[in-house]
XYZ file of C-alpha atoms in Angstrom:
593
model
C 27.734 -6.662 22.635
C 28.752 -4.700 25.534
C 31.011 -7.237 26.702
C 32.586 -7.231 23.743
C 33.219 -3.419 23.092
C 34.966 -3.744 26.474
C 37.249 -6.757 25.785
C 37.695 -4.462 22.677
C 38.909 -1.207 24.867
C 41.204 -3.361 26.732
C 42.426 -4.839 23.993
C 43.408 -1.771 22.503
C 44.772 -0.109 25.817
C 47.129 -2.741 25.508
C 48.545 -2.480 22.089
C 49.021 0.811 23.450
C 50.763 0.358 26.920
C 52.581 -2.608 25.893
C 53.754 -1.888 21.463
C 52.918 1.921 21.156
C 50.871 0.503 18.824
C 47.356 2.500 17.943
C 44.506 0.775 16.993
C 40.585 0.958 15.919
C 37.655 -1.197 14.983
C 38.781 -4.450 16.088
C 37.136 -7.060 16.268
C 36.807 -10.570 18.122
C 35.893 -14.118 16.754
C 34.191 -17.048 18.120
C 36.549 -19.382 19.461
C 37.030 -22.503 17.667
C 35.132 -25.413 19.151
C 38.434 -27.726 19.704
C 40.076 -24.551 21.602
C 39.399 -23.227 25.087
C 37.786 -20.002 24.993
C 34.726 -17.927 24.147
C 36.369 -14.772 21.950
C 39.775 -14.935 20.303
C 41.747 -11.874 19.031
C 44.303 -12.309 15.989
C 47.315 -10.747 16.729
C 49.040 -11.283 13.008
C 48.408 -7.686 11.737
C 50.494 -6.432 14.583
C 53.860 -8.335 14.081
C 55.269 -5.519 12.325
C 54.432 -3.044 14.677
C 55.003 -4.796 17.543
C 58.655 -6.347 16.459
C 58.252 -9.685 18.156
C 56.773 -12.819 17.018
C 52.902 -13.397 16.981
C 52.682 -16.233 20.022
C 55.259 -13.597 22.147
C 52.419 -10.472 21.255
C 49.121 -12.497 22.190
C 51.096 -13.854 25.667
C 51.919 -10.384 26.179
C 47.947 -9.258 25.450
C 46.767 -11.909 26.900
C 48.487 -11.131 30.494
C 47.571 -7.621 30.074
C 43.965 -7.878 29.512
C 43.000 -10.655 32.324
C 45.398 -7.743 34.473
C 42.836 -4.589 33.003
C 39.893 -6.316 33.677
C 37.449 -8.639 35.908
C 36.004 -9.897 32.366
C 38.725 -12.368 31.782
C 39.736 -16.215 33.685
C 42.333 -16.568 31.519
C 43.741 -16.853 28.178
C 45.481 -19.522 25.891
C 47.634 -18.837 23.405
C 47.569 -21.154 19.981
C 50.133 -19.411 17.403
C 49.015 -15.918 16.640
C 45.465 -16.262 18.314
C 44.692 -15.005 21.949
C 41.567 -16.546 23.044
C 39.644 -15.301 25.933
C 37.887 -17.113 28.506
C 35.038 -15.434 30.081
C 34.615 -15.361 34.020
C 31.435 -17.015 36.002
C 30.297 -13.676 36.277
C 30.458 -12.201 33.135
C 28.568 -15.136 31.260
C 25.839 -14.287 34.057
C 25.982 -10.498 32.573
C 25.808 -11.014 29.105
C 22.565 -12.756 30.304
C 21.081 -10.341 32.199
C 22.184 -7.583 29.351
C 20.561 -9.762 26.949
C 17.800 -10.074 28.814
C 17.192 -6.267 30.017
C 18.247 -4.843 26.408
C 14.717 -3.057 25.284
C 16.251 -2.724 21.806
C 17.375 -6.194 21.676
C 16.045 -6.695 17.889
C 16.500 -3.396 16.442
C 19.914 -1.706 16.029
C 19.842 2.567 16.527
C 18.803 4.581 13.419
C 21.437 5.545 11.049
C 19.056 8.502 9.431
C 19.608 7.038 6.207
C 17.476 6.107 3.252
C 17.404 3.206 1.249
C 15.528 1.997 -1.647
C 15.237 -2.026 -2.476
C 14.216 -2.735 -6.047
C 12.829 -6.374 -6.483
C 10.136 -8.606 -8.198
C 11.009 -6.800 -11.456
C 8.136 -9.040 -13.506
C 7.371 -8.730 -16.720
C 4.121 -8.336 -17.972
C 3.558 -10.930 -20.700
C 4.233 -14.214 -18.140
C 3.638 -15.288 -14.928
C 6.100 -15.117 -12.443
C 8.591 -18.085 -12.156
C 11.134 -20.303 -9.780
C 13.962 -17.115 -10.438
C 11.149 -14.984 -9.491
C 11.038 -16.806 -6.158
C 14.591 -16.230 -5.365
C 14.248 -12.455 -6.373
C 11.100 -11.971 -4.604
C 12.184 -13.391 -1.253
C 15.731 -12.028 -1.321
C 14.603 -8.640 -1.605
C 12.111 -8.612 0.820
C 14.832 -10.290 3.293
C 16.988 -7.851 2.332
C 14.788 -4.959 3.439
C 13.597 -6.401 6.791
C 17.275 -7.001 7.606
C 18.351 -3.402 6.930
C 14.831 -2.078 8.402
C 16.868 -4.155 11.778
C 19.826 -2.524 11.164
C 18.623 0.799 11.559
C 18.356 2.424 8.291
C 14.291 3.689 6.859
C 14.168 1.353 3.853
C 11.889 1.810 0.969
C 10.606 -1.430 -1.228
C 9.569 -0.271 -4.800
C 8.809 -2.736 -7.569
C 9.842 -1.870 -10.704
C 7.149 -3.513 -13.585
C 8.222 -4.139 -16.991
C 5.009 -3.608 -18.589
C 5.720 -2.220 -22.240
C 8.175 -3.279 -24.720
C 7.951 -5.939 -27.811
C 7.992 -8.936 -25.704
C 4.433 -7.524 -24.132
C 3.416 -6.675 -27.880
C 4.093 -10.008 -28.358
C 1.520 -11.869 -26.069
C -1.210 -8.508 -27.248
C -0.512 -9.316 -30.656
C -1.144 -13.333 -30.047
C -4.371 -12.673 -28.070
C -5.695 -10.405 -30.846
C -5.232 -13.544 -33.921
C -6.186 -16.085 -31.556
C -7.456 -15.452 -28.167
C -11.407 -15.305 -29.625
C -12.344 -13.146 -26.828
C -11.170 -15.416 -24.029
C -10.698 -13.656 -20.485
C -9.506 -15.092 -16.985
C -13.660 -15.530 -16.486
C -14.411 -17.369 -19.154
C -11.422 -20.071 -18.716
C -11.444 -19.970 -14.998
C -7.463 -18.676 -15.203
C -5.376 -16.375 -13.234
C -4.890 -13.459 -15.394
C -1.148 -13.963 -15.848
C -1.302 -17.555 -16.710
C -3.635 -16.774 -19.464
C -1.584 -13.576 -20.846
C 1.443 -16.333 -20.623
C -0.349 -18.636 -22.490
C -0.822 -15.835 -25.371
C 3.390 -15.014 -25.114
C 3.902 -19.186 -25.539
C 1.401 -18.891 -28.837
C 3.143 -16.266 -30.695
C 6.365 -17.844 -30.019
C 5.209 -21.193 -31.251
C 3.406 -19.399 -34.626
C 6.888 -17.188 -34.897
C 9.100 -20.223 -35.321
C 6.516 -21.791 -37.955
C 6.838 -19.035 -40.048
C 10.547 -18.999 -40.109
C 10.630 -22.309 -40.600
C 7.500 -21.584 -43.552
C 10.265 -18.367 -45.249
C 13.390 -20.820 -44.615
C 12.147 -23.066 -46.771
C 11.318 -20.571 -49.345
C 14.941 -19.573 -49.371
C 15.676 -17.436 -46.609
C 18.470 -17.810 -44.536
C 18.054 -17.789 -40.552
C 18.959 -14.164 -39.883
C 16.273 -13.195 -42.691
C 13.700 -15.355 -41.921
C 13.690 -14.393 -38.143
C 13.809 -10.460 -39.029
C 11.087 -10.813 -41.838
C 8.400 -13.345 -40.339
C 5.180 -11.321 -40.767
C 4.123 -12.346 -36.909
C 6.896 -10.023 -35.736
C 6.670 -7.244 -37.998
C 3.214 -7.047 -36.841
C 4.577 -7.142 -33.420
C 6.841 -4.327 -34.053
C 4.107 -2.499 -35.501
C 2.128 -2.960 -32.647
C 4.927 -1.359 -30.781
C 5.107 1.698 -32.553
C 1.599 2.173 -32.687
C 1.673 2.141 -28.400
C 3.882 4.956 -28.164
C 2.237 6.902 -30.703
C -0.400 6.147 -28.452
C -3.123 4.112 -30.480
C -6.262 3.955 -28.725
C -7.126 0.412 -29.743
C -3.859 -0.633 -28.958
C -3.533 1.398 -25.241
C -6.818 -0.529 -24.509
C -6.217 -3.764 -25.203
C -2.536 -3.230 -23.313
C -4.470 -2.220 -20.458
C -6.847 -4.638 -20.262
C -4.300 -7.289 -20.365
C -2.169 -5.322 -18.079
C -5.241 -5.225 -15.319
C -5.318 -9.373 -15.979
C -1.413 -9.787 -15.070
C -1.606 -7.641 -12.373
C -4.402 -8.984 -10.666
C -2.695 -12.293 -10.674
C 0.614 -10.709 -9.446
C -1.270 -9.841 -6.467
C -2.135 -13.186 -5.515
C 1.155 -14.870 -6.512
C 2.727 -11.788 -4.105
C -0.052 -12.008 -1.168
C 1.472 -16.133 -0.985
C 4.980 -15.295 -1.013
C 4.121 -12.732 1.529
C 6.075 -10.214 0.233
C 4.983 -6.680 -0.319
C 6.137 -2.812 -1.913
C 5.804 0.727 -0.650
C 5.851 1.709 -4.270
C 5.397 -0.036 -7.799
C 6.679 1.834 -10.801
C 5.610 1.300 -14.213
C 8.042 1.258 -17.363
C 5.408 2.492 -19.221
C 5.512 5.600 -16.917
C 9.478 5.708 -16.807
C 10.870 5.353 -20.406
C 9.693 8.679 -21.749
C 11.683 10.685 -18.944
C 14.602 7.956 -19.866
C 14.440 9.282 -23.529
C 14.511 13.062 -21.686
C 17.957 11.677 -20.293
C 19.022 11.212 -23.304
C 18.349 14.452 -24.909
C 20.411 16.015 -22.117
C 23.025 13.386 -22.563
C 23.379 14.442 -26.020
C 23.860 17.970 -24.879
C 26.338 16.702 -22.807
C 28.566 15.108 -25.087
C 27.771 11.976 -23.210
C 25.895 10.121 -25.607
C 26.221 10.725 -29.690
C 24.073 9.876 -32.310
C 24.911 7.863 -35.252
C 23.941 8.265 -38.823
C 21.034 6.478 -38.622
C 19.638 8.293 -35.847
C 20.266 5.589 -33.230
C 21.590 7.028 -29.513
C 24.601 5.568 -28.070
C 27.142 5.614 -25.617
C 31.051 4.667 -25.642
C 32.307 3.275 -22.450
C 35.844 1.488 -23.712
C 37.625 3.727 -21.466
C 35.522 2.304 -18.799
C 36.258 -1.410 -20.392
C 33.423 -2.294 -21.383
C 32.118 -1.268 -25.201
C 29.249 0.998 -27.028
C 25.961 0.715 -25.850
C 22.760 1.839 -27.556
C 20.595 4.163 -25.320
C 17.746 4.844 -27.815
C 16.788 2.721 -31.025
C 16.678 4.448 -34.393
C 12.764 4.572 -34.656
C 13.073 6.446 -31.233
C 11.870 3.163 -29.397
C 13.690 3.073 -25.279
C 15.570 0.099 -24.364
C 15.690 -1.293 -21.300
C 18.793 1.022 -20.062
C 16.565 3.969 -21.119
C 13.810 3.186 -19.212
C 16.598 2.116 -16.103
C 17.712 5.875 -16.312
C 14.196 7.003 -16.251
C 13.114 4.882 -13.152
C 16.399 5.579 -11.004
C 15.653 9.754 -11.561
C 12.018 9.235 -10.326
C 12.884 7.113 -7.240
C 14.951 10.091 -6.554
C 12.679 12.376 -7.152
C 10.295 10.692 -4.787
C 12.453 9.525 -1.963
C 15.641 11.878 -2.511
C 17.691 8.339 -1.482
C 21.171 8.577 -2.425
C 21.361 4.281 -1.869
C 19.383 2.284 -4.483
C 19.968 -1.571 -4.302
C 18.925 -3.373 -7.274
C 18.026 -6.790 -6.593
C 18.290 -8.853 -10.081
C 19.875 -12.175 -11.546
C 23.510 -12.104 -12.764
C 22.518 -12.493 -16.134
C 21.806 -8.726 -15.886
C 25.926 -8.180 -13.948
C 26.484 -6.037 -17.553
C 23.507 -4.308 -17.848
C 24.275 -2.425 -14.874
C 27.903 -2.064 -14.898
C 26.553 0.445 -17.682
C 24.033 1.535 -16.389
C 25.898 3.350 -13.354
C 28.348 4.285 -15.693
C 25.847 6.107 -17.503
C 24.653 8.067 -14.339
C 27.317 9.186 -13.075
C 28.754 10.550 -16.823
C 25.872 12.367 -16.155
C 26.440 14.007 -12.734
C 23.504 12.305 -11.431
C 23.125 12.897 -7.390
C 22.106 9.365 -6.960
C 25.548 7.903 -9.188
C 27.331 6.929 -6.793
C 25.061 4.990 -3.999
C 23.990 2.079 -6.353
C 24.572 -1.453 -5.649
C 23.382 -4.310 -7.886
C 22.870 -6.935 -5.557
C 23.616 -9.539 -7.985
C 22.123 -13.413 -7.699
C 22.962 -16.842 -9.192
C 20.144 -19.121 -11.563
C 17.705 -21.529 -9.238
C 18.201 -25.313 -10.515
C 15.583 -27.845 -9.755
C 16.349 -32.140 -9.663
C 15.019 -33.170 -13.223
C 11.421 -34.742 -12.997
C 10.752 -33.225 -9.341
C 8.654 -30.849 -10.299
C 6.069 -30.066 -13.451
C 6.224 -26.733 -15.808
C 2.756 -25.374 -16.397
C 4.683 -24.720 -20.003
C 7.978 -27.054 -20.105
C 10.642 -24.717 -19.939
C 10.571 -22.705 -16.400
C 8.910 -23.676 -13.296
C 5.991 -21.733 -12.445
C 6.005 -19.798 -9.263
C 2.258 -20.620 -8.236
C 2.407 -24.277 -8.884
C 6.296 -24.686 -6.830
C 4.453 -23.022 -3.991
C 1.122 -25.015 -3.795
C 3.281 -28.046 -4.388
C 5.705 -26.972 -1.296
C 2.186 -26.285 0.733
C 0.643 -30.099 -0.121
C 4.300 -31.702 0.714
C 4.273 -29.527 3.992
C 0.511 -31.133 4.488
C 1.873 -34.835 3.533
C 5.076 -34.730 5.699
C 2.694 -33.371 8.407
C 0.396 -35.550 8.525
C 2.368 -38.819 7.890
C 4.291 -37.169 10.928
C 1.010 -36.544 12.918
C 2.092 -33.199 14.007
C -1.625 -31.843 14.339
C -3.405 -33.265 16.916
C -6.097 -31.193 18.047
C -6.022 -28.606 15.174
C -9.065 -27.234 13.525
C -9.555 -27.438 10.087
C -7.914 -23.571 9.991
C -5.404 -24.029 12.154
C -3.969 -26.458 10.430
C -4.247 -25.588 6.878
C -2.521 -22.734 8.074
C 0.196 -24.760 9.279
C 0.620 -26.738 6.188
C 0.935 -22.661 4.848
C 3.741 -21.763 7.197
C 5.576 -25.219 7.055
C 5.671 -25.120 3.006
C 6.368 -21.388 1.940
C 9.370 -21.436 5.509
C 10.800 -24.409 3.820
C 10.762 -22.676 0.376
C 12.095 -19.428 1.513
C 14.638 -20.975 4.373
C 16.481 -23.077 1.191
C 16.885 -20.616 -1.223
C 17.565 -17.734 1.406
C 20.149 -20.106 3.266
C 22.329 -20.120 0.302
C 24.775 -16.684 -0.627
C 23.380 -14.556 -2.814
C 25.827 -14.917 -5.509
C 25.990 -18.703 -5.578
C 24.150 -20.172 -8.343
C 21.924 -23.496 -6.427
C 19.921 -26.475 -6.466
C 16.815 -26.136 -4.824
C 15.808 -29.823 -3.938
C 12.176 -29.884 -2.588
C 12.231 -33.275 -0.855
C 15.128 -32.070 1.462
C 13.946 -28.614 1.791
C 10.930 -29.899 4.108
C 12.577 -32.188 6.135
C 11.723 -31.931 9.615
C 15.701 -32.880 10.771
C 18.990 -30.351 9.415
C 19.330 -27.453 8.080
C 15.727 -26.657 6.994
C 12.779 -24.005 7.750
C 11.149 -26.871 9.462
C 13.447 -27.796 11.572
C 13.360 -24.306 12.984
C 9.823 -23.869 12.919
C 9.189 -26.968 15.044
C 12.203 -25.578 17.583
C 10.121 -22.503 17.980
C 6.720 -24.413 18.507
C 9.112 -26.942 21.185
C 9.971 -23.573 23.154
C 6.322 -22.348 22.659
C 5.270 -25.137 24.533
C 7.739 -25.159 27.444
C 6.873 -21.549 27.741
C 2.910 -22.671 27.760
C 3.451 -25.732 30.302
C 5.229 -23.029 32.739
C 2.327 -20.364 32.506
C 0.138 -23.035 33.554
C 2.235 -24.136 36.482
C 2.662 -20.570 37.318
C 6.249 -20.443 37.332
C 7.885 -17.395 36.973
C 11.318 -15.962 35.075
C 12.533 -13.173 37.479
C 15.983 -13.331 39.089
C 18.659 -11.467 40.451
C 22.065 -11.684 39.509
C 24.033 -13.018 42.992
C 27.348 -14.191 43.091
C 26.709 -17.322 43.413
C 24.993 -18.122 40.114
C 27.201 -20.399 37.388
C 25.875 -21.595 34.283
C 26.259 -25.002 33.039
C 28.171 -25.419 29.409
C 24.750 -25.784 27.359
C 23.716 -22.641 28.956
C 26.384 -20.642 27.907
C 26.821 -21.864 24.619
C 22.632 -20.639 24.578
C 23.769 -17.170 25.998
C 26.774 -16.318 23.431
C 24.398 -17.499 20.273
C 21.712 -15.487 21.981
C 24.479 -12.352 22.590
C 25.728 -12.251 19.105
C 22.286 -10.901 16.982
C 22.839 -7.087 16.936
C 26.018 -8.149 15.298
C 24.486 -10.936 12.941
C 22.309 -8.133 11.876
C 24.993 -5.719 11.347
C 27.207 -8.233 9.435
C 23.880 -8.934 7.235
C 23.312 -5.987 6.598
C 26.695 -5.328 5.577
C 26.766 -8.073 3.251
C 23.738 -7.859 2.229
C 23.095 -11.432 2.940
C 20.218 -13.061 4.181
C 22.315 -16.842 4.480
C 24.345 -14.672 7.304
C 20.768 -14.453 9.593
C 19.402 -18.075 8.087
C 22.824 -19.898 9.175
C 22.379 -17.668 12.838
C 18.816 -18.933 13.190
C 19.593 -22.772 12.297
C 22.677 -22.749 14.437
C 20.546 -21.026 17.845
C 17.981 -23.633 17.030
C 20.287 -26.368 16.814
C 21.876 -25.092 19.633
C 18.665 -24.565 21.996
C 17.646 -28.521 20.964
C 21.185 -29.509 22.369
C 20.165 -27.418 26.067
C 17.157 -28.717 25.941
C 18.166 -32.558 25.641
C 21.051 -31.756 28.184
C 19.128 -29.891 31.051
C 16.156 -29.990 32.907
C 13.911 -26.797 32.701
C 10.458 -27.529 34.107
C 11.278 -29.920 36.761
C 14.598 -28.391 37.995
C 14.925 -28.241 41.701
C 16.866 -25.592 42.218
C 14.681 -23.081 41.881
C 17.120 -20.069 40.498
C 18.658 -22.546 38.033
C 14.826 -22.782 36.851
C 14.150 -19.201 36.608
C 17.122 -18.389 34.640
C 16.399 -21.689 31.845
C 13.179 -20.431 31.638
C 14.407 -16.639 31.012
C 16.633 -18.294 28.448
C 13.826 -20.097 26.707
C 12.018 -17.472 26.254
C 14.806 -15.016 24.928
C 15.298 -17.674 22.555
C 12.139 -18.428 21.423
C 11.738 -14.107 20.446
C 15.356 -13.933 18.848
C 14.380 -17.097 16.536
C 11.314 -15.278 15.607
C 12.441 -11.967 14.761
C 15.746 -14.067 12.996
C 12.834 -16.050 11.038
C 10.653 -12.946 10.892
C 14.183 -11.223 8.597
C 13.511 -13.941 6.370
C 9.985 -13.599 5.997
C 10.018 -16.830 7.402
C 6.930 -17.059 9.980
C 6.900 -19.774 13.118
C 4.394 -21.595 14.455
C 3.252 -21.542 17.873
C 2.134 -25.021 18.311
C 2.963 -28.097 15.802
């Protein structure tokens, strides 16, 4: 990083000297494998400036800065791109940096708060395949800005009131006969899912029952007598109905009691979990003060809206007419607590892009309102998971369920393993908690490895593979260096050098050393994008990278004995920066496979 800020300076001392040109925050690419070259400056933006064609500018540079600096061998111009080779010296630098950098994983605090909002479950169903996505994304998300220097808070908002969790109450009242995760030997949310699956299937029978009776569609679906009871059942919650408020909480204590399992696998985890249930009513207190406002207005029949066309989008209800919350409601609500709590003025909301309109509105809304907290919110928007027909089974035939994908992933991991023979010598323990690591790294790695906003096919088969771009692959790099690093404690060799003139590293080396050299700025550009494929496509390409030094050079039974130090020095910087790049993924690697 250092070597780069300094190309940078000389860089810009010659746009300076050379154009009168003034420049900031530039910034240097990898060189293009079929080009000589390590960094390479594009000199395009200038043209203008400078008067004189690109290849004329980046000879010009190029001249100048192997002149300013000992940095520098030379240079080769291709068009409008000046790439710079480094010097024997300076490759031996950026490893000895690397190497004596005590911060080497963590960039400098930027005194800044943000909140991460993920998991977002819903009370009434288990969590799913989407969930998966959500779950690890989020949590990626905050480990990678936690790196990047900012105090990051995790909070899990639960949607835990609302008709749809009527719905599954209401089923388990007509037909659940006093069943309870006990008595069926099922995790609490599987069961309460089970209920939500019921009253769906007895809601279409009775439309189909008052269609045939002469109702049309739109009738039959607004007058079946399972969800006018359902609506009741609403109303009678927030009127608070004891019978009602203790039944939702007893089902409530089932769901969450299976979240916690379903969350303790993924490995995932929250500072702070709000409740809707706790958040709409100072939503609806929004309101009031939006009507005050002039922000919202209220039509005849007492329904609460909002008109954003100026904004282009349309009117959006805010409160029902019965003076039920919607889901915005509750939104508003939930971001003026968080701020209350944490005083952050950057909330990012991790959720599908089915949701892209909800919250267009939604921080519309707050800042209409003056809120503090309007204008630091970012919906970090995601695409729909798609799964190979017949790969896996559906505990209920239309979504995959979260807790069956991941003990599926775990017995593959386990199959692949042991067809493999990876485990010689492991305990019982130690290798079921391989078959752990191997199965959730694949199933994070693949749907992390992927951007955000891309919708994608997660293919299980491929995802475990031992060879490519997989969590495997990576693990089983990091157990390959664990070993080398194991053989050489035993040996008693040692990784302490000097840096003397003399030293040159071979091409794999190097290669090792810039991959090594660029994860501050991987971080950074993460974190920037908050993208989690930015540090999985790193980590694959170091690993790849270190398999390619390791079949190319000898480590352990190199002669020279300084050429030995420094591999070994590099094997072990690499084996840390793939775990902490792993580790931002929630990814964790094995020691031994």
């Amino acid at each position: 990083m250092q070597i780069q800020n300094s190309l940078c300076a000389s860089i810009c001392l010659g746009l300076r000297q050379l154009f009168a040109i003034e420049a900031s925050d530039l910034s240097l690419q990898e060189t293009k494998k079929e080009f000589e070259g390590t960094y390479t400056f594009v000199v395009f933006p200038y043209t203008k400036q400078a008067g004189m064609a690109p290849p004329m500018i980046a000879q010009k540079l190029g001249e100048f800065v192997q002149t300013d600096n000992n940095l520098v061998s030379g240079f080769q111009v291709v068009q409008g791109f000046l790439n710079l080779s480094l010097t024997e010296e300076t490759w031996v630098s950026i490893l000895a940096e690397s190497l004596a950098d005590t911060q080497a994983f963590q960039l400098a605090p930027k005194k800044e708060t943000v909140l991460i909002e993920y998991s977002s479950p819903n009370t009434n169903k288990p969590l799913h395949l989407g969930h998966l996505r959500n779950n690890f994304l989020g949590y990626s998300v905050a480990q990678i800005m936690q790196a990047a220097g900012y105090e990051v808070i995790k909070t899990n908002l639960v949607n835990d009131r609302g008709i749809h969790i009527c719905k599954s109450m209401l089923a388990y009242q007509l037909f659940g006969q006093g069943e309870t995760p006990e008595s069926s030997g099922t995790k609490g949310d599987h069961l309460v899912g089970k209920y939500y699956v019921a009253f769906d299937k007895a809601y279409k029978e009775e439309i189909e029952t008052l269609k045939k009776a002469g109702k049309t569609e739109d009738q039959a679906k607004a007058e079946a007598p399972i969800l006018v009871q359902a609506q009741a059942m609403l109303l009678a919650w927030e009127q608070q109905d004891p019978e009602v408020l203790a039944l939702w909480e007893r089902m409530n204590s089932w769901v969450f009691a299976g979240f916690e399992k379903s969350y303790a696998q993924m490995g995932v985890d929250f500072d702070k979990i709000y409740r809707e249930s706790n958040t709409y009513l100072l939503g609806k207190q929004l309101v009031d003060e939006g009507l005050d406002q002039g922000v919202f207005y209220k039509k005849p029949d007492g329904s609460v809206w909002i008109n954003l066309e100026a904004e282009g989008l349309d009117e959006k209800l805010v409160l029902r007419k019965d003076g039920t919350s919607v889901y915005i409601t509750q939104d508003m609500g939930t971001a003026q607590l968080k701020y209350g709590d944490f005083g952050a003025k950057q909330s990012i909301y991790v959720v599908g892009n089915e949701q892209d309109y909800h919250f267009e509105v939604l921080f519309h809304i707050l800042k209409k309102l003056n809120k503090p907290f309007s204008t630091g919110n970012f919906h970090l928007s995601y695409g729909m998971v798609d799964l190979p027909s017949g790969k896996m089974k559906s505990r209920e035939g239309t979504v995959v369920d979260a807790d069956d994908l991941m003990a599926e992933m775990v017995q593959t991991a386990k199959d692949r393993t042991l067809e493999l023979g990876k485990i010689d010598g492991f305990s019982d323990e130690e290798s079921n908690a391989l078959f752990n690591q191997l199965g959730m790294g694949a199933l994070k790695y693949f749907l992390l490895k992927v951007d955000p906003k891309k919708r994608m096919l997660f293919n299980p088969a491929e995802s475990i593979d031992f060879q490519g771009n997989t969590g495997p692959f990576i693990q089983y790099t990091h157990a390959r260096i664990k070993s080398i690093i194991r053989k050489a404690t035993e040996l008693n060799l040692n990784t302490t050098w000097a840096v003397g003139p003399t030293i040159t590293l071979a091409a794999a080396e190097k290669e090792l050393v810039y991959l090594v050299a660029q994860y501050k700025l991987k971080i950074e550009e993460a974190a920037t994008q908050l993208a989690p494929s930015v540090i999985a496509q790193y980590v694959y390409d170091l690993a790849k990278e270190f398999n390619k030094f390791y079949n190319e050079l000898s480590i352990i039974n190199e002669e020279d004995e300084t050429k030995q130090k420094i591999r070994l020095s590099l094997v072990e910087l690499t084996g840390k920066t793939i775990q902490q790049a792993a580790k931002l993924l929630g990814v964790i690697v094995p020691e031994r496979m």
